[in-house]
Each structure stands twice: as C-alpha cells, then as structure tokens.
Amino acid sequence: MLTGGTQTSAQDADPVRRALLIGINEYASANVPNLRGAVNDVTMLRRILTTRFGFDEDNVALLTDADATRDGILDALTDIVEAAGPDDIVYIHYSGHGSQITDANGDEADDGLDETILPHDARTERIPDIVDDEFERLFSQIDAARTFIVFDSCNSGTITRSANAVQARAVPPDTRTELYENIAITRAVVDVAALTHVLMTGAPAEEQALDGPVDDGWYGLFSYSLAQSMDSLGPEATAMAIHDRVRAELDEIQQQLLITAPEPQLEGPTAELERPLLAVARTSATPAPVAASAQAPVAAPAPVEEVRRAWLPIEPIDATTVRLLDGLSLNARPGSQWGIYAADETQI
C-alpha cells in the first residue's frame, strides 16, 4: 500500500510525488524466460526519484519478482489511482516481459492484437496477462497534475491506446483466449490529444525491447537510458527533452554493444510534452525560476559536471575510508570512481 495519506481538500493539501515501480526478473512459469535487468531498472530509478526528484521514499512503491503478481500489480495501480490528488505528480514504470493477445473488440486495427505485460505469475494455470485495455481503464481515472507512464517491455508501443548477450523482453502471444473472455476489453481508439498522461515506451508495438549488459550490470537498455537522462536533466526537464536525451543515450549503448535497439516511443498531448514533466506546480507565493517557464524553450542541459546528480549515503570506516551504502542501486561496482560532497552542496 502507498502511504502519505489522503488529500483533505485541493486548497490545503500539499502536492505529493507518487511512484509505482514494477520490475520482474523471475517468472513462475517455466515457459517464460527469466530476465536479468528489470529489477536493476526500478532499483536505480527509485534512487534517482528519491534523491534527485524529491519523491519521499514512503510514496514510492516497489514491486519486484514474486510480489509483482497479476493481483499485486492491479492492486498497486488501484492504490496509486485512489491516492493521487489533483496537484500531485504520478510516475508509473514497468520493466519486464511484454506480449500480445488476439484483439477482441476491434480497437487494434493495424495488427489485430492487444498488447500485454506479463506479471510474475503469467502463463501459469488460469492466470492471464494484463491487457492494455485494463491499464487504460485505470490510467483514465488518475486525477493528477502530471502523470508519466513508462513501459520497458516488448510490444509496448500502444500499451495505452536480440543479438549477442542482449535478451529480448518478449514471449509469444498467449493462445488461451478463454482466459480473457471475462476481462472487460472495451478500450476504443483514443485521440492522443485527449490523453490525461504522458506515455514513454521502450519499443513500438511491433518491436522487441532489449535487456543487456551496461557498465558491468544488466538493465533494460531503454530504462537505463531513461534513468541516465532523468538524472542528467533534472526535475524541470520536459518530456520532449527527456525523450531526446534517451535517444542519444541509446545511440551510445548501441555503438558499445554493436546492436540496433528499437526506437523509444513518446505519446501525449502537445502541451504536456512541452511542460516540466515531474515538477510540482508552484503556488503564486513561490514564483518559478525564469528558466523553468513552460512557455519558453527549454535551455540546453548543463554539462554533467555542473548539475546535481543522484546520490548515495556513506558510512565512515576510519579516517581515510568510507563505505558506500546501497551502491548497487546506482550501479556502483569495484573500480568505479565517486566524488564526495557536503550534504548541502548543489553544484558538482
């Protein structure tokens, strides 16, 4: 359950940043191959959200592996929908396998398939995938100032409307059509301008998202690029700026791994794509900095060395040695180099 309480009124409640991060490496069914990078994706993003974007740890729900069952995911989504207030920021991220089923209501005219994600217990007896129509029904109920939804899975391009050591995040379509007969699959074709959220996905509907080795760890290539982009650009970045940076990060990874990664997808109303994505709206008593104006073009990002980055706490061992705590959440490994700064330092 997400914590943080319910809003008493729109006038006296402070905006809250809320996040639901779902990452699944291990699947219950022997017919679904396990992944290696999905849990790393959401662990890294939790660290960036809590240290870089002002998310309180109590308002960041993390569902991984055996906890990310079909019921667990749908319950957690319902929780965040019900908790979100009209001034809040909502971030939802899924890293894991994606697939498809035969479209039952004609809303997928291009290929006749609905997109799905696979919870931990997917493809076990009587457990269907979670269908894009189910997501859309929940997402349409979110009443928040900003809603950012990310899917790093195969066939994810319309979720709401491999080579070398790289692994595809895909399994074949589910042929057990009888399991989906009782699911209310009623989503119609949605006009992008009418969406209430910004959606970013790791692959078009017909392509496969990739899981692979980056900086000596395993991650979703799209999620890793997104995390690096968010960390570099900061809370005032627009969806367009983040998307552009993700594409640049992916280009570098492709060159390193000698692969071709799918094109990340971005969808949402134009006005929302050009506004700061995860910044809480300021009241009139707290004017926004000039550089954060929603009407002005976003300035080019400062060099990495000059912006505050996600951070980790340290524990002194002796006069010359400290221990980096929870280092794996930011891919800290033997041989990596880290700077140490005062807690109130903002220029690096």
mmCIF file of C-alpha atoms in Angstrom:
data_model
loop_
_atom_site.group_PDB
_atom_site.id
_atom_site.type_symbol
_atom_site.label_atom_id
_atom_site.label_comp_id
_atom_site.label_asym_id
_atom_site.label_seq_id
_atom_site.Cartn_x
_atom_site.Cartn_y
_atom_site.Cartn_z
ATOM 1 C CA MET A 1 0.000 0.000 0.000
ATOM 2 C CA LEU A 2 1.227 3.500 -0.782
ATOM 3 C CA THR A 3 1.464 5.775 2.211
ATOM 4 C CA GLY A 4 1.204 9.503 2.555
ATOM 5 C CA GLY A 5 -2.461 9.858 3.475
ATOM 6 C CA THR A 6 -5.402 11.146 1.505
ATOM 7 C CA GLN A 7 -5.939 14.732 0.480
ATOM 8 C CA THR A 8 -8.287 16.686 2.705
ATOM 9 C CA SER A 9 -9.013 19.301 0.058
ATOM 10 C CA ALA A 10 -7.454 20.761 -3.050
ATOM 11 C CA GLN A 11 -6.844 24.017 -1.167
ATOM 12 C CA ASP A 12 -4.960 22.770 1.914
ATOM 13 C CA ALA A 13 -3.141 19.697 0.610
ATOM 14 C CA ASP A 14 0.475 19.908 -0.469
ATOM 15 C CA PRO A 15 1.307 18.333 -3.826
ATOM 16 C CA VAL A 16 2.743 14.847 -3.437
ATOM 17 C CA ARG A 17 5.044 12.952 -5.766
ATOM 18 C CA ARG A 18 3.935 9.310 -6.002
ATOM 19 C CA ALA A 19 5.551 6.449 -7.880
ATOM 20 C CA LEU A 20 4.875 2.781 -8.595
ATOM 21 C CA LEU A 21 7.901 0.890 -9.927
ATOM 22 C CA ILE A 22 7.427 -2.685 -11.168
ATOM 23 C CA GLY A 23 10.380 -4.847 -12.185
ATOM 24 C CA ILE A 24 10.237 -8.587 -12.868
ATOM 25 C CA ASN A 25 13.267 -10.786 -13.491
ATOM 26 C CA GLU A 26 11.878 -14.094 -12.213
ATOM 27 C CA TYR A 27 8.732 -15.674 -13.640
ATOM 28 C CA ALA A 28 6.769 -18.547 -12.113
ATOM 29 C CA SER A 29 6.103 -20.312 -15.407
ATOM 30 C CA ALA A 30 8.831 -22.448 -16.958
ATOM 31 C CA ASN A 31 7.533 -21.227 -20.328
ATOM 32 C CA VAL A 32 8.582 -17.634 -19.585
ATOM 33 C CA PRO A 33 12.347 -16.988 -19.666
ATOM 34 C CA ASN A 34 13.752 -15.048 -16.733
ATOM 35 C CA LEU A 35 15.374 -11.646 -17.236
ATOM 36 C CA ARG A 36 18.442 -10.108 -15.583
ATOM 37 C CA GLY A 37 17.979 -6.343 -15.753
ATOM 38 C CA ALA A 38 14.384 -5.491 -14.840
ATOM 39 C CA VAL A 39 14.856 -5.305 -11.066
ATOM 40 C CA ASN A 40 18.031 -3.254 -11.546
ATOM 41 C CA ASP A 41 15.972 -0.827 -13.670
ATOM 42 C CA VAL A 42 13.469 0.004 -10.962
ATOM 43 C CA THR A 43 16.020 -0.025 -8.143
ATOM 44 C CA MET A 44 18.083 2.581 -9.996
ATOM 45 C CA LEU A 45 15.006 4.665 -10.772
ATOM 46 C CA ARG A 46 13.881 4.595 -7.125
ATOM 47 C CA ARG A 47 17.241 6.022 -6.088
ATOM 48 C CA ILE A 48 17.057 8.769 -8.729
ATOM 49 C CA LEU A 49 13.457 9.684 -7.872
ATOM 50 C CA THR A 50 14.137 9.917 -4.128
ATOM 51 C CA THR A 51 17.455 11.779 -4.286
ATOM 52 C CA ARG A 52 17.070 13.840 -7.447
ATOM 53 C CA PHE A 53 13.347 14.453 -7.957
ATOM 54 C CA GLY A 54 12.042 14.950 -4.422
ATOM 55 C CA PHE A 55 9.974 11.763 -4.103
ATOM 56 C CA ASP A 56 9.527 10.661 -0.491
ATOM 57 C CA GLU A 57 10.527 7.020 -0.023
ATOM 58 C CA ASP A 58 7.156 6.351 1.662
ATOM 59 C CA ASN A 59 5.412 7.335 -1.572
ATOM 60 C CA VAL A 60 7.495 5.136 -3.873
ATOM 61 C CA ALA A 61 6.070 1.609 -4.086
ATOM 62 C CA LEU A 62 8.458 -1.037 -5.414
ATOM 63 C CA LEU A 63 7.041 -4.331 -6.718
ATOM 64 C CA THR A 64 9.547 -6.945 -7.827
ATOM 65 C CA ASP A 65 9.502 -10.625 -8.793
ATOM 66 C CA ALA A 66 7.152 -12.734 -6.630
ATOM 67 C CA ASP A 67 5.357 -9.649 -5.259
ATOM 68 C CA ALA A 68 4.516 -8.457 -8.777
ATOM 69 C CA THR A 69 1.702 -10.926 -9.417
ATOM 70 C CA ARG A 70 -1.310 -10.047 -11.545
ATOM 71 C CA ASP A 71 -3.361 -9.224 -8.433
ATOM 72 C CA GLY A 72 -0.419 -7.427 -6.813
ATOM 73 C CA ILE A 73 0.124 -5.149 -9.810
ATOM 74 C CA LEU A 74 -3.552 -4.329 -10.301
ATOM 75 C CA ASP A 75 -3.998 -3.659 -6.564
ATOM 76 C CA ALA A 76 -0.960 -1.359 -6.511
ATOM 77 C CA LEU A 77 -2.230 0.515 -9.568
ATOM 78 C CA THR A 78 -5.618 0.933 -7.904
ATOM 79 C CA ASP A 79 -3.890 2.249 -4.767
ATOM 80 C CA ILE A 80 -1.968 4.937 -6.624
ATOM 81 C CA VAL A 81 -5.046 5.948 -8.659
ATOM 82 C CA GLU A 82 -7.092 6.364 -5.469
ATOM 83 C CA ALA A 83 -4.299 8.153 -3.559
ATOM 84 C CA ALA A 84 -3.407 10.719 -6.227
ATOM 85 C CA GLY A 85 -4.700 14.236 -5.692
ATOM 86 C CA PRO A 86 -5.308 16.883 -8.367
ATOM 87 C CA ASP A 87 -1.995 18.680 -7.666
ATOM 88 C CA ASP A 88 0.125 15.531 -7.407
ATOM 89 C CA ILE A 89 2.803 14.046 -9.656
ATOM 90 C CA VAL A 90 2.390 10.351 -10.578
ATOM 91 C CA TYR A 91 5.124 8.181 -12.095
ATOM 92 C CA ILE A 92 4.450 4.545 -13.090
ATOM 93 C CA HIS A 93 7.182 2.298 -14.504
ATOM 94 C CA TYR A 94 7.085 -1.316 -15.682
ATOM 95 C CA SER A 95 10.176 -3.332 -16.659
ATOM 96 C CA GLY A 96 9.660 -6.939 -17.694
ATOM 97 C CA HIS A 97 8.271 -9.136 -20.428
ATOM 98 C CA GLY A 98 5.587 -7.974 -22.831
ATOM 99 C CA SER A 99 3.459 -9.932 -25.266
ATOM 100 C CA GLN A 100 0.179 -9.841 -27.200
ATOM 101 C CA ILE A 101 -3.228 -11.498 -27.456
ATOM 102 C CA THR A 102 -5.838 -11.543 -30.200
ATOM 103 C CA ASP A 103 -7.811 -8.290 -30.183
ATOM 104 C CA ALA A 104 -11.394 -8.922 -29.088
ATOM 105 C CA ASN A 105 -13.065 -5.569 -29.740
ATOM 106 C CA GLY A 106 -11.525 -4.188 -32.936
ATOM 107 C CA ASP A 107 -9.525 -1.350 -31.360
ATOM 108 C CA GLU A 108 -6.241 -2.703 -32.778
ATOM 109 C CA ALA A 109 -6.979 -2.336 -36.470
ATOM 110 C CA ASP A 110 -3.317 -2.314 -37.518
ATOM 111 C CA ASP A 111 -2.366 -5.811 -36.389
ATOM 112 C CA GLY A 112 -5.440 -7.287 -34.676
ATOM 113 C CA LEU A 113 -3.509 -7.768 -31.426
ATOM 114 C CA ASP A 114 -3.822 -6.241 -27.971
ATOM 115 C CA GLU A 115 -0.561 -5.568 -26.122
ATOM 116 C CA THR A 116 0.025 -7.132 -22.716
ATOM 117 C CA ILE A 117 2.545 -7.241 -19.897
ATOM 118 C CA LEU A 118 3.411 -10.416 -18.024
ATOM 119 C CA PRO A 119 3.108 -10.361 -14.232
ATOM 120 C CA HIS A 120 5.217 -12.780 -12.204
ATOM 121 C CA ASP A 121 2.502 -15.481 -12.322
ATOM 122 C CA ALA A 122 1.663 -15.029 -16.011
ATOM 123 C CA ARG A 123 1.178 -18.138 -18.150
ATOM 124 C CA THR A 124 0.516 -20.278 -15.079
ATOM 125 C CA GLU A 125 -2.840 -22.040 -14.800
ATOM 126 C CA ARG A 126 -5.820 -19.662 -15.176
ATOM 127 C CA ILE A 127 -3.676 -16.500 -14.928
ATOM 128 C CA PRO A 128 -3.991 -14.197 -17.963
ATOM 129 C CA ASP A 129 -1.581 -11.425 -18.900
ATOM 130 C CA ILE A 130 -2.540 -7.856 -18.007
ATOM 131 C CA VAL A 131 -4.050 -6.321 -21.158
ATOM 132 C CA ASP A 132 -3.545 -2.759 -22.412
ATOM 133 C CA ASP A 133 -7.298 -2.159 -22.084
ATOM 134 C CA GLU A 134 -7.069 -2.865 -18.347
ATOM 135 C CA PHE A 135 -4.290 -0.322 -17.990
ATOM 136 C CA GLU A 136 -6.170 2.317 -19.935
ATOM 137 C CA ARG A 137 -9.219 1.884 -17.735
ATOM 138 C CA LEU A 138 -7.130 2.537 -14.621
ATOM 139 C CA PHE A 139 -4.968 5.294 -16.100
ATOM 140 C CA SER A 140 -8.029 7.235 -17.254
ATOM 141 C CA GLN A 141 -9.092 7.520 -13.605
ATOM 142 C CA ILE A 142 -5.902 9.219 -12.397
ATOM 143 C CA ASP A 143 -6.674 12.762 -11.275
ATOM 144 C CA ALA A 144 -3.216 14.344 -11.002
ATOM 145 C CA ALA A 145 -1.389 17.421 -12.228
ATOM 146 C CA ARG A 146 1.189 15.270 -14.062
ATOM 147 C CA THR A 147 1.152 11.578 -14.906
ATOM 148 C CA PHE A 148 4.188 9.929 -16.508
ATOM 149 C CA ILE A 149 3.890 6.264 -17.511
ATOM 150 C CA VAL A 150 6.802 4.151 -18.757
ATOM 151 C CA PHE A 151 6.815 0.613 -20.174
ATOM 152 C CA ASP A 152 10.121 -1.079 -20.916
ATOM 153 C CA SER A 153 8.802 -4.261 -22.489
ATOM 154 C CA CYS A 154 8.327 -5.712 -25.931
ATOM 155 C CA ASN A 155 5.266 -4.753 -27.981
ATOM 156 C CA SER A 156 4.686 -1.790 -25.654
ATOM 157 C CA GLY A 157 4.223 0.974 -28.218
ATOM 158 C CA THR A 158 0.429 1.107 -27.913
ATOM 159 C CA ILE A 159 0.064 -0.146 -24.360
ATOM 160 C CA THR A 160 -2.408 2.640 -23.538
ATOM 161 C CA ARG A 161 -4.202 3.419 -26.752
ATOM 162 C CA SER A 162 18.012 -9.983 -29.632
ATOM 163 C CA ALA A 163 21.707 -10.184 -30.511
ATOM 164 C CA ASN A 164 24.978 -11.186 -28.767
ATOM 165 C CA ALA A 165 24.454 -11.083 -24.987
ATOM 166 C CA VAL A 166 21.319 -8.965 -25.354
ATOM 167 C CA GLN A 167 17.977 -10.561 -24.493
ATOM 168 C CA ALA A 168 14.572 -9.582 -25.867
ATOM 169 C CA ARG A 169 11.864 -8.818 -23.332
ATOM 170 C CA ALA A 170 9.248 -10.810 -25.214
ATOM 171 C CA VAL A 171 7.344 -14.087 -25.129
ATOM 172 C CA PRO A 172 4.974 -15.475 -27.776
ATOM 173 C CA PRO A 173 1.308 -14.364 -27.739
ATOM 174 C CA ASP A 174 -0.988 -16.100 -25.256
ATOM 175 C CA THR A 175 -3.264 -18.502 -27.140
ATOM 176 C CA ARG A 176 -5.528 -19.234 -24.141
ATOM 177 C CA THR A 177 -8.216 -16.870 -25.403
ATOM 178 C CA GLU A 178 -10.816 -18.231 -22.984
ATOM 179 C CA LEU A 179 -8.934 -16.608 -20.062
ATOM 180 C CA TYR A 180 -9.623 -13.172 -21.493
ATOM 181 C CA GLU A 181 -13.361 -13.547 -22.043
ATOM 182 C CA ASN A 182 -14.212 -12.164 -18.600
ATOM 183 C CA ILE A 183 -11.811 -9.233 -18.829
ATOM 184 C CA ALA A 184 -13.584 -6.029 -19.801
ATOM 185 C CA ILE A 185 -11.709 -5.251 -23.010
ATOM 186 C CA THR A 186 -13.558 -2.156 -24.086
ATOM 187 C CA ARG A 187 -10.853 0.358 -24.953
ATOM 188 C CA ALA A 188 -11.664 2.377 -28.039
ATOM 189 C CA VAL A 189 -9.138 4.165 -30.203
ATOM 190 C CA VAL A 190 -8.039 7.150 -28.087
ATOM 191 C CA ASP A 191 -7.192 10.551 -29.519
ATOM 192 C CA VAL A 192 -3.699 11.436 -28.298
ATOM 193 C CA ALA A 193 -4.839 14.993 -27.579
ATOM 194 C CA ALA A 194 -7.386 13.601 -25.129
ATOM 195 C CA LEU A 195 -4.898 11.560 -23.095
ATOM 196 C CA THR A 196 -4.532 12.504 -19.436
ATOM 197 C CA HIS A 197 -0.965 11.244 -19.179
ATOM 198 C CA VAL A 198 2.395 11.163 -20.946
ATOM 199 C CA LEU A 199 3.456 7.707 -22.117
ATOM 200 C CA MET A 200 7.011 6.654 -22.952
ATOM 201 C CA THR A 201 7.812 3.127 -24.076
ATOM 202 C CA GLY A 202 10.937 1.205 -24.929
ATOM 203 C CA ALA A 203 9.720 -0.171 -28.250
ATOM 204 C CA PRO A 204 6.986 0.257 -30.871
ATOM 205 C CA ALA A 205 4.125 -2.239 -30.778
ATOM 206 C CA GLU A 206 5.790 -4.463 -33.370
ATOM 207 C CA GLU A 207 9.323 -4.455 -31.931
ATOM 208 C CA GLN A 208 11.204 -6.004 -29.014
ATOM 209 C CA ALA A 209 12.648 -4.102 -26.070
ATOM 210 C CA LEU A 210 16.091 -5.287 -25.013
ATOM 211 C CA ASP A 211 17.709 -6.392 -21.764
ATOM 212 C CA GLY A 212 21.506 -6.323 -21.745
ATOM 213 C CA PRO A 213 24.872 -5.565 -20.116
ATOM 214 C CA VAL A 214 25.619 -1.894 -19.489
ATOM 215 C CA ASP A 215 28.546 -0.655 -17.361
ATOM 216 C CA ASP A 216 29.124 -4.155 -15.955
ATOM 217 C CA GLY A 217 25.488 -4.533 -14.864
ATOM 218 C CA TRP A 218 22.322 -5.783 -16.554
ATOM 219 C CA TYR A 219 19.491 -3.353 -17.320
ATOM 220 C CA GLY A 220 16.754 -2.719 -19.798
ATOM 221 C CA LEU A 221 18.601 -0.644 -22.389
ATOM 222 C CA PHE A 222 15.707 1.801 -22.563
ATOM 223 C CA SER A 223 15.260 2.038 -18.766
ATOM 224 C CA TYR A 224 18.979 2.586 -18.249
ATOM 225 C CA SER A 225 18.967 5.372 -20.850
ATOM 226 C CA LEU A 226 15.883 6.907 -19.242
ATOM 227 C CA ALA A 227 17.446 6.843 -15.766
ATOM 228 C CA GLN A 228 20.635 8.496 -17.021
ATOM 229 C CA SER A 229 18.626 11.122 -18.891
ATOM 230 C CA MET A 230 16.418 11.968 -15.911
ATOM 231 C CA ASP A 231 19.447 12.166 -13.631
ATOM 232 C CA SER A 232 21.283 14.490 -16.015
ATOM 233 C CA LEU A 233 18.395 16.808 -16.914
ATOM 234 C CA GLY A 234 16.661 17.055 -13.534
ATOM 235 C CA PRO A 235 13.089 17.765 -12.390
ATOM 236 C CA GLU A 236 12.451 20.728 -14.685
ATOM 237 C CA ALA A 237 13.056 18.767 -17.887
ATOM 238 C CA THR A 238 10.181 18.346 -20.329
ATOM 239 C CA ALA A 239 9.053 15.023 -21.746
ATOM 240 C CA MET A 240 10.430 16.074 -25.128
ATOM 241 C CA ALA A 241 13.835 16.910 -23.653
ATOM 242 C CA ILE A 242 13.996 13.610 -21.765
ATOM 243 C CA HIS A 243 12.950 11.660 -24.858
ATOM 244 C CA ASP A 244 15.632 13.349 -26.975
ATOM 245 C CA ARG A 245 18.256 12.588 -24.332
ATOM 246 C CA VAL A 246 17.108 8.940 -24.133
ATOM 247 C CA ARG A 247 17.625 8.575 -27.877
ATOM 248 C CA ALA A 248 21.138 9.988 -27.557
ATOM 249 C CA GLU A 249 21.952 7.652 -24.648
ATOM 250 C CA LEU A 250 20.633 4.671 -26.623
ATOM 251 C CA ASP A 251 22.791 5.629 -29.596
ATOM 252 C CA GLU A 252 25.894 5.383 -27.400
ATOM 253 C CA ILE A 253 24.823 1.999 -25.991
ATOM 254 C CA GLN A 254 24.164 0.666 -29.496
ATOM 255 C CA GLN A 255 27.690 1.595 -30.523
ATOM 256 C CA GLN A 256 29.151 -0.082 -27.438
ATOM 257 C CA LEU A 257 27.183 -3.321 -27.864
ATOM 258 C CA LEU A 258 27.186 -3.365 -31.680
ATOM 259 C CA ILE A 259 23.414 -3.819 -31.834
ATOM 260 C CA THR A 260 20.361 -1.974 -33.144
ATOM 261 C CA ALA A 261 17.928 -1.011 -30.396
ATOM 262 C CA PRO A 262 14.263 -0.159 -31.057
ATOM 263 C CA GLU A 263 13.196 3.474 -31.227
ATOM 264 C CA PRO A 264 11.748 4.742 -27.919
ATOM 265 C CA GLN A 265 8.179 5.988 -28.269
ATOM 266 C CA LEU A 266 6.641 9.141 -26.769
ATOM 267 C CA GLU A 267 2.942 9.922 -26.692
ATOM 268 C CA GLY A 268 0.798 12.606 -25.080
ATOM 269 C CA PRO A 269 -0.908 15.958 -25.651
ATOM 270 C CA THR A 270 1.489 18.510 -27.138
ATOM 271 C CA ALA A 271 1.069 20.910 -24.228
ATOM 272 C CA GLU A 272 2.027 18.191 -21.747
ATOM 273 C CA LEU A 273 5.079 17.147 -23.750
ATOM 274 C CA GLU A 274 6.431 20.702 -23.575
ATOM 275 C CA ARG A 275 5.942 21.253 -19.835
ATOM 276 C CA PRO A 276 8.267 20.226 -16.975
ATOM 277 C CA LEU A 277 7.365 16.577 -16.562
ATOM 278 C CA LEU A 278 7.917 15.808 -12.881
ATOM 279 C CA ALA A 279 7.941 19.293 -11.357
ATOM 280 C CA VAL A 280 5.275 20.082 -8.754
ATOM 281 C CA ALA A 281 3.276 23.158 -9.730
ATOM 282 C CA ARG A 282 4.325 26.190 -7.691
ATOM 283 C CA THR A 283 1.850 28.492 -5.943
ATOM 284 C CA SER A 284 1.807 32.228 -6.543
ATOM 285 C CA ALA A 285 3.761 32.672 -3.302
ATOM 286 C CA THR A 286 6.658 30.704 -4.777
ATOM 287 C CA PRO A 287 7.420 32.041 -8.263
ATOM 288 C CA ALA A 288 9.085 29.655 -10.650
ATOM 289 C CA PRO A 289 12.577 30.465 -11.880
ATOM 290 C CA VAL A 290 12.643 32.182 -15.245
ATOM 291 C CA ALA A 291 14.428 29.213 -16.809
ATOM 292 C CA ALA A 292 11.555 26.924 -15.876
ATOM 293 C CA SER A 293 8.915 28.870 -17.806
ATOM 294 C CA ALA A 294 6.557 26.456 -19.548
ATOM 295 C CA GLN A 295 6.196 28.890 -22.444
ATOM 296 C CA ALA A 296 9.902 29.325 -23.146
ATOM 297 C CA PRO A 297 12.011 26.689 -24.891
ATOM 298 C CA VAL A 298 13.933 24.510 -22.501
ATOM 299 C CA ALA A 299 17.573 25.546 -22.327
ATOM 300 C CA ALA A 300 20.205 23.061 -23.359
ATOM 301 C CA PRO A 301 21.208 20.899 -20.399
ATOM 302 C CA ALA A 302 24.272 21.957 -18.448
ATOM 303 C CA PRO A 303 27.334 19.752 -18.667
ATOM 304 C CA VAL A 304 27.030 16.735 -16.439
ATOM 305 C CA GLU A 305 29.738 18.066 -14.099
ATOM 306 C CA GLU A 306 27.671 21.168 -13.272
ATOM 307 C CA VAL A 307 24.348 19.602 -12.329
ATOM 308 C CA ARG A 308 23.332 17.881 -9.135
ATOM 309 C CA ARG A 309 23.154 14.116 -9.595
ATOM 310 C CA ALA A 310 21.521 11.252 -7.771
ATOM 311 C CA TRP A 311 23.456 10.394 -4.620
ATOM 312 C CA LEU A 312 24.140 7.638 -2.111
ATOM 313 C CA PRO A 313 24.848 7.864 1.636
ATOM 314 C CA ILE A 314 28.248 6.874 3.012
ATOM 315 C CA GLU A 315 29.336 5.298 6.298
ATOM 316 C CA PRO A 316 32.756 6.205 7.770
ATOM 317 C CA ILE A 317 35.038 3.237 8.411
ATOM 318 C CA ASP A 318 38.209 5.038 9.511
ATOM 319 C CA ALA A 319 39.977 8.352 8.934
ATOM 320 C CA THR A 320 40.571 7.673 5.253
ATOM 321 C CA THR A 321 37.902 5.113 4.268
ATOM 322 C CA VAL A 322 34.132 5.202 3.864
ATOM 323 C CA ARG A 323 31.595 2.598 2.810
ATOM 324 C CA LEU A 324 29.152 3.457 0.018
ATOM 325 C CA LEU A 325 25.700 2.278 1.133
ATOM 326 C CA ASP A 326 23.225 0.663 -1.275
ATOM 327 C CA GLY A 327 25.723 1.169 -4.077
ATOM 328 C CA LEU A 328 24.165 -1.362 -6.430
ATOM 329 C CA SER A 329 21.081 0.855 -6.760
ATOM 330 C CA LEU A 330 23.207 3.224 -8.859
ATOM 331 C CA ASN A 331 25.419 0.553 -10.414
ATOM 332 C CA ALA A 332 28.357 1.231 -8.069
ATOM 333 C CA ARG A 333 30.860 -1.577 -8.532
ATOM 334 C CA PRO A 334 34.512 -2.241 -7.689
ATOM 335 C CA GLY A 335 36.652 0.056 -9.810
ATOM 336 C CA SER A 336 34.062 2.816 -10.241
ATOM 337 C CA GLN A 337 35.010 6.339 -9.125
ATOM 338 C CA TRP A 338 32.824 8.506 -6.876
ATOM 339 C CA GLY A 339 33.085 12.073 -5.589
ATOM 340 C CA ILE A 340 32.242 13.052 -2.002
ATOM 341 C CA TYR A 341 30.451 16.354 -1.342
ATOM 342 C CA ALA A 342 28.848 18.086 1.618
ATOM 343 C CA ALA A 343 25.163 17.284 2.166
ATOM 344 C CA ASP A 344 24.109 20.833 1.239
ATOM 345 C CA GLU A 345 26.271 21.081 -1.879
ATOM 346 C CA THR A 346 24.238 21.674 -5.066
ATOM 347 C CA GLN A 347 26.954 22.428 -7.628
ATOM 348 C CA ILE A 348 29.070 19.458 -8.689
#
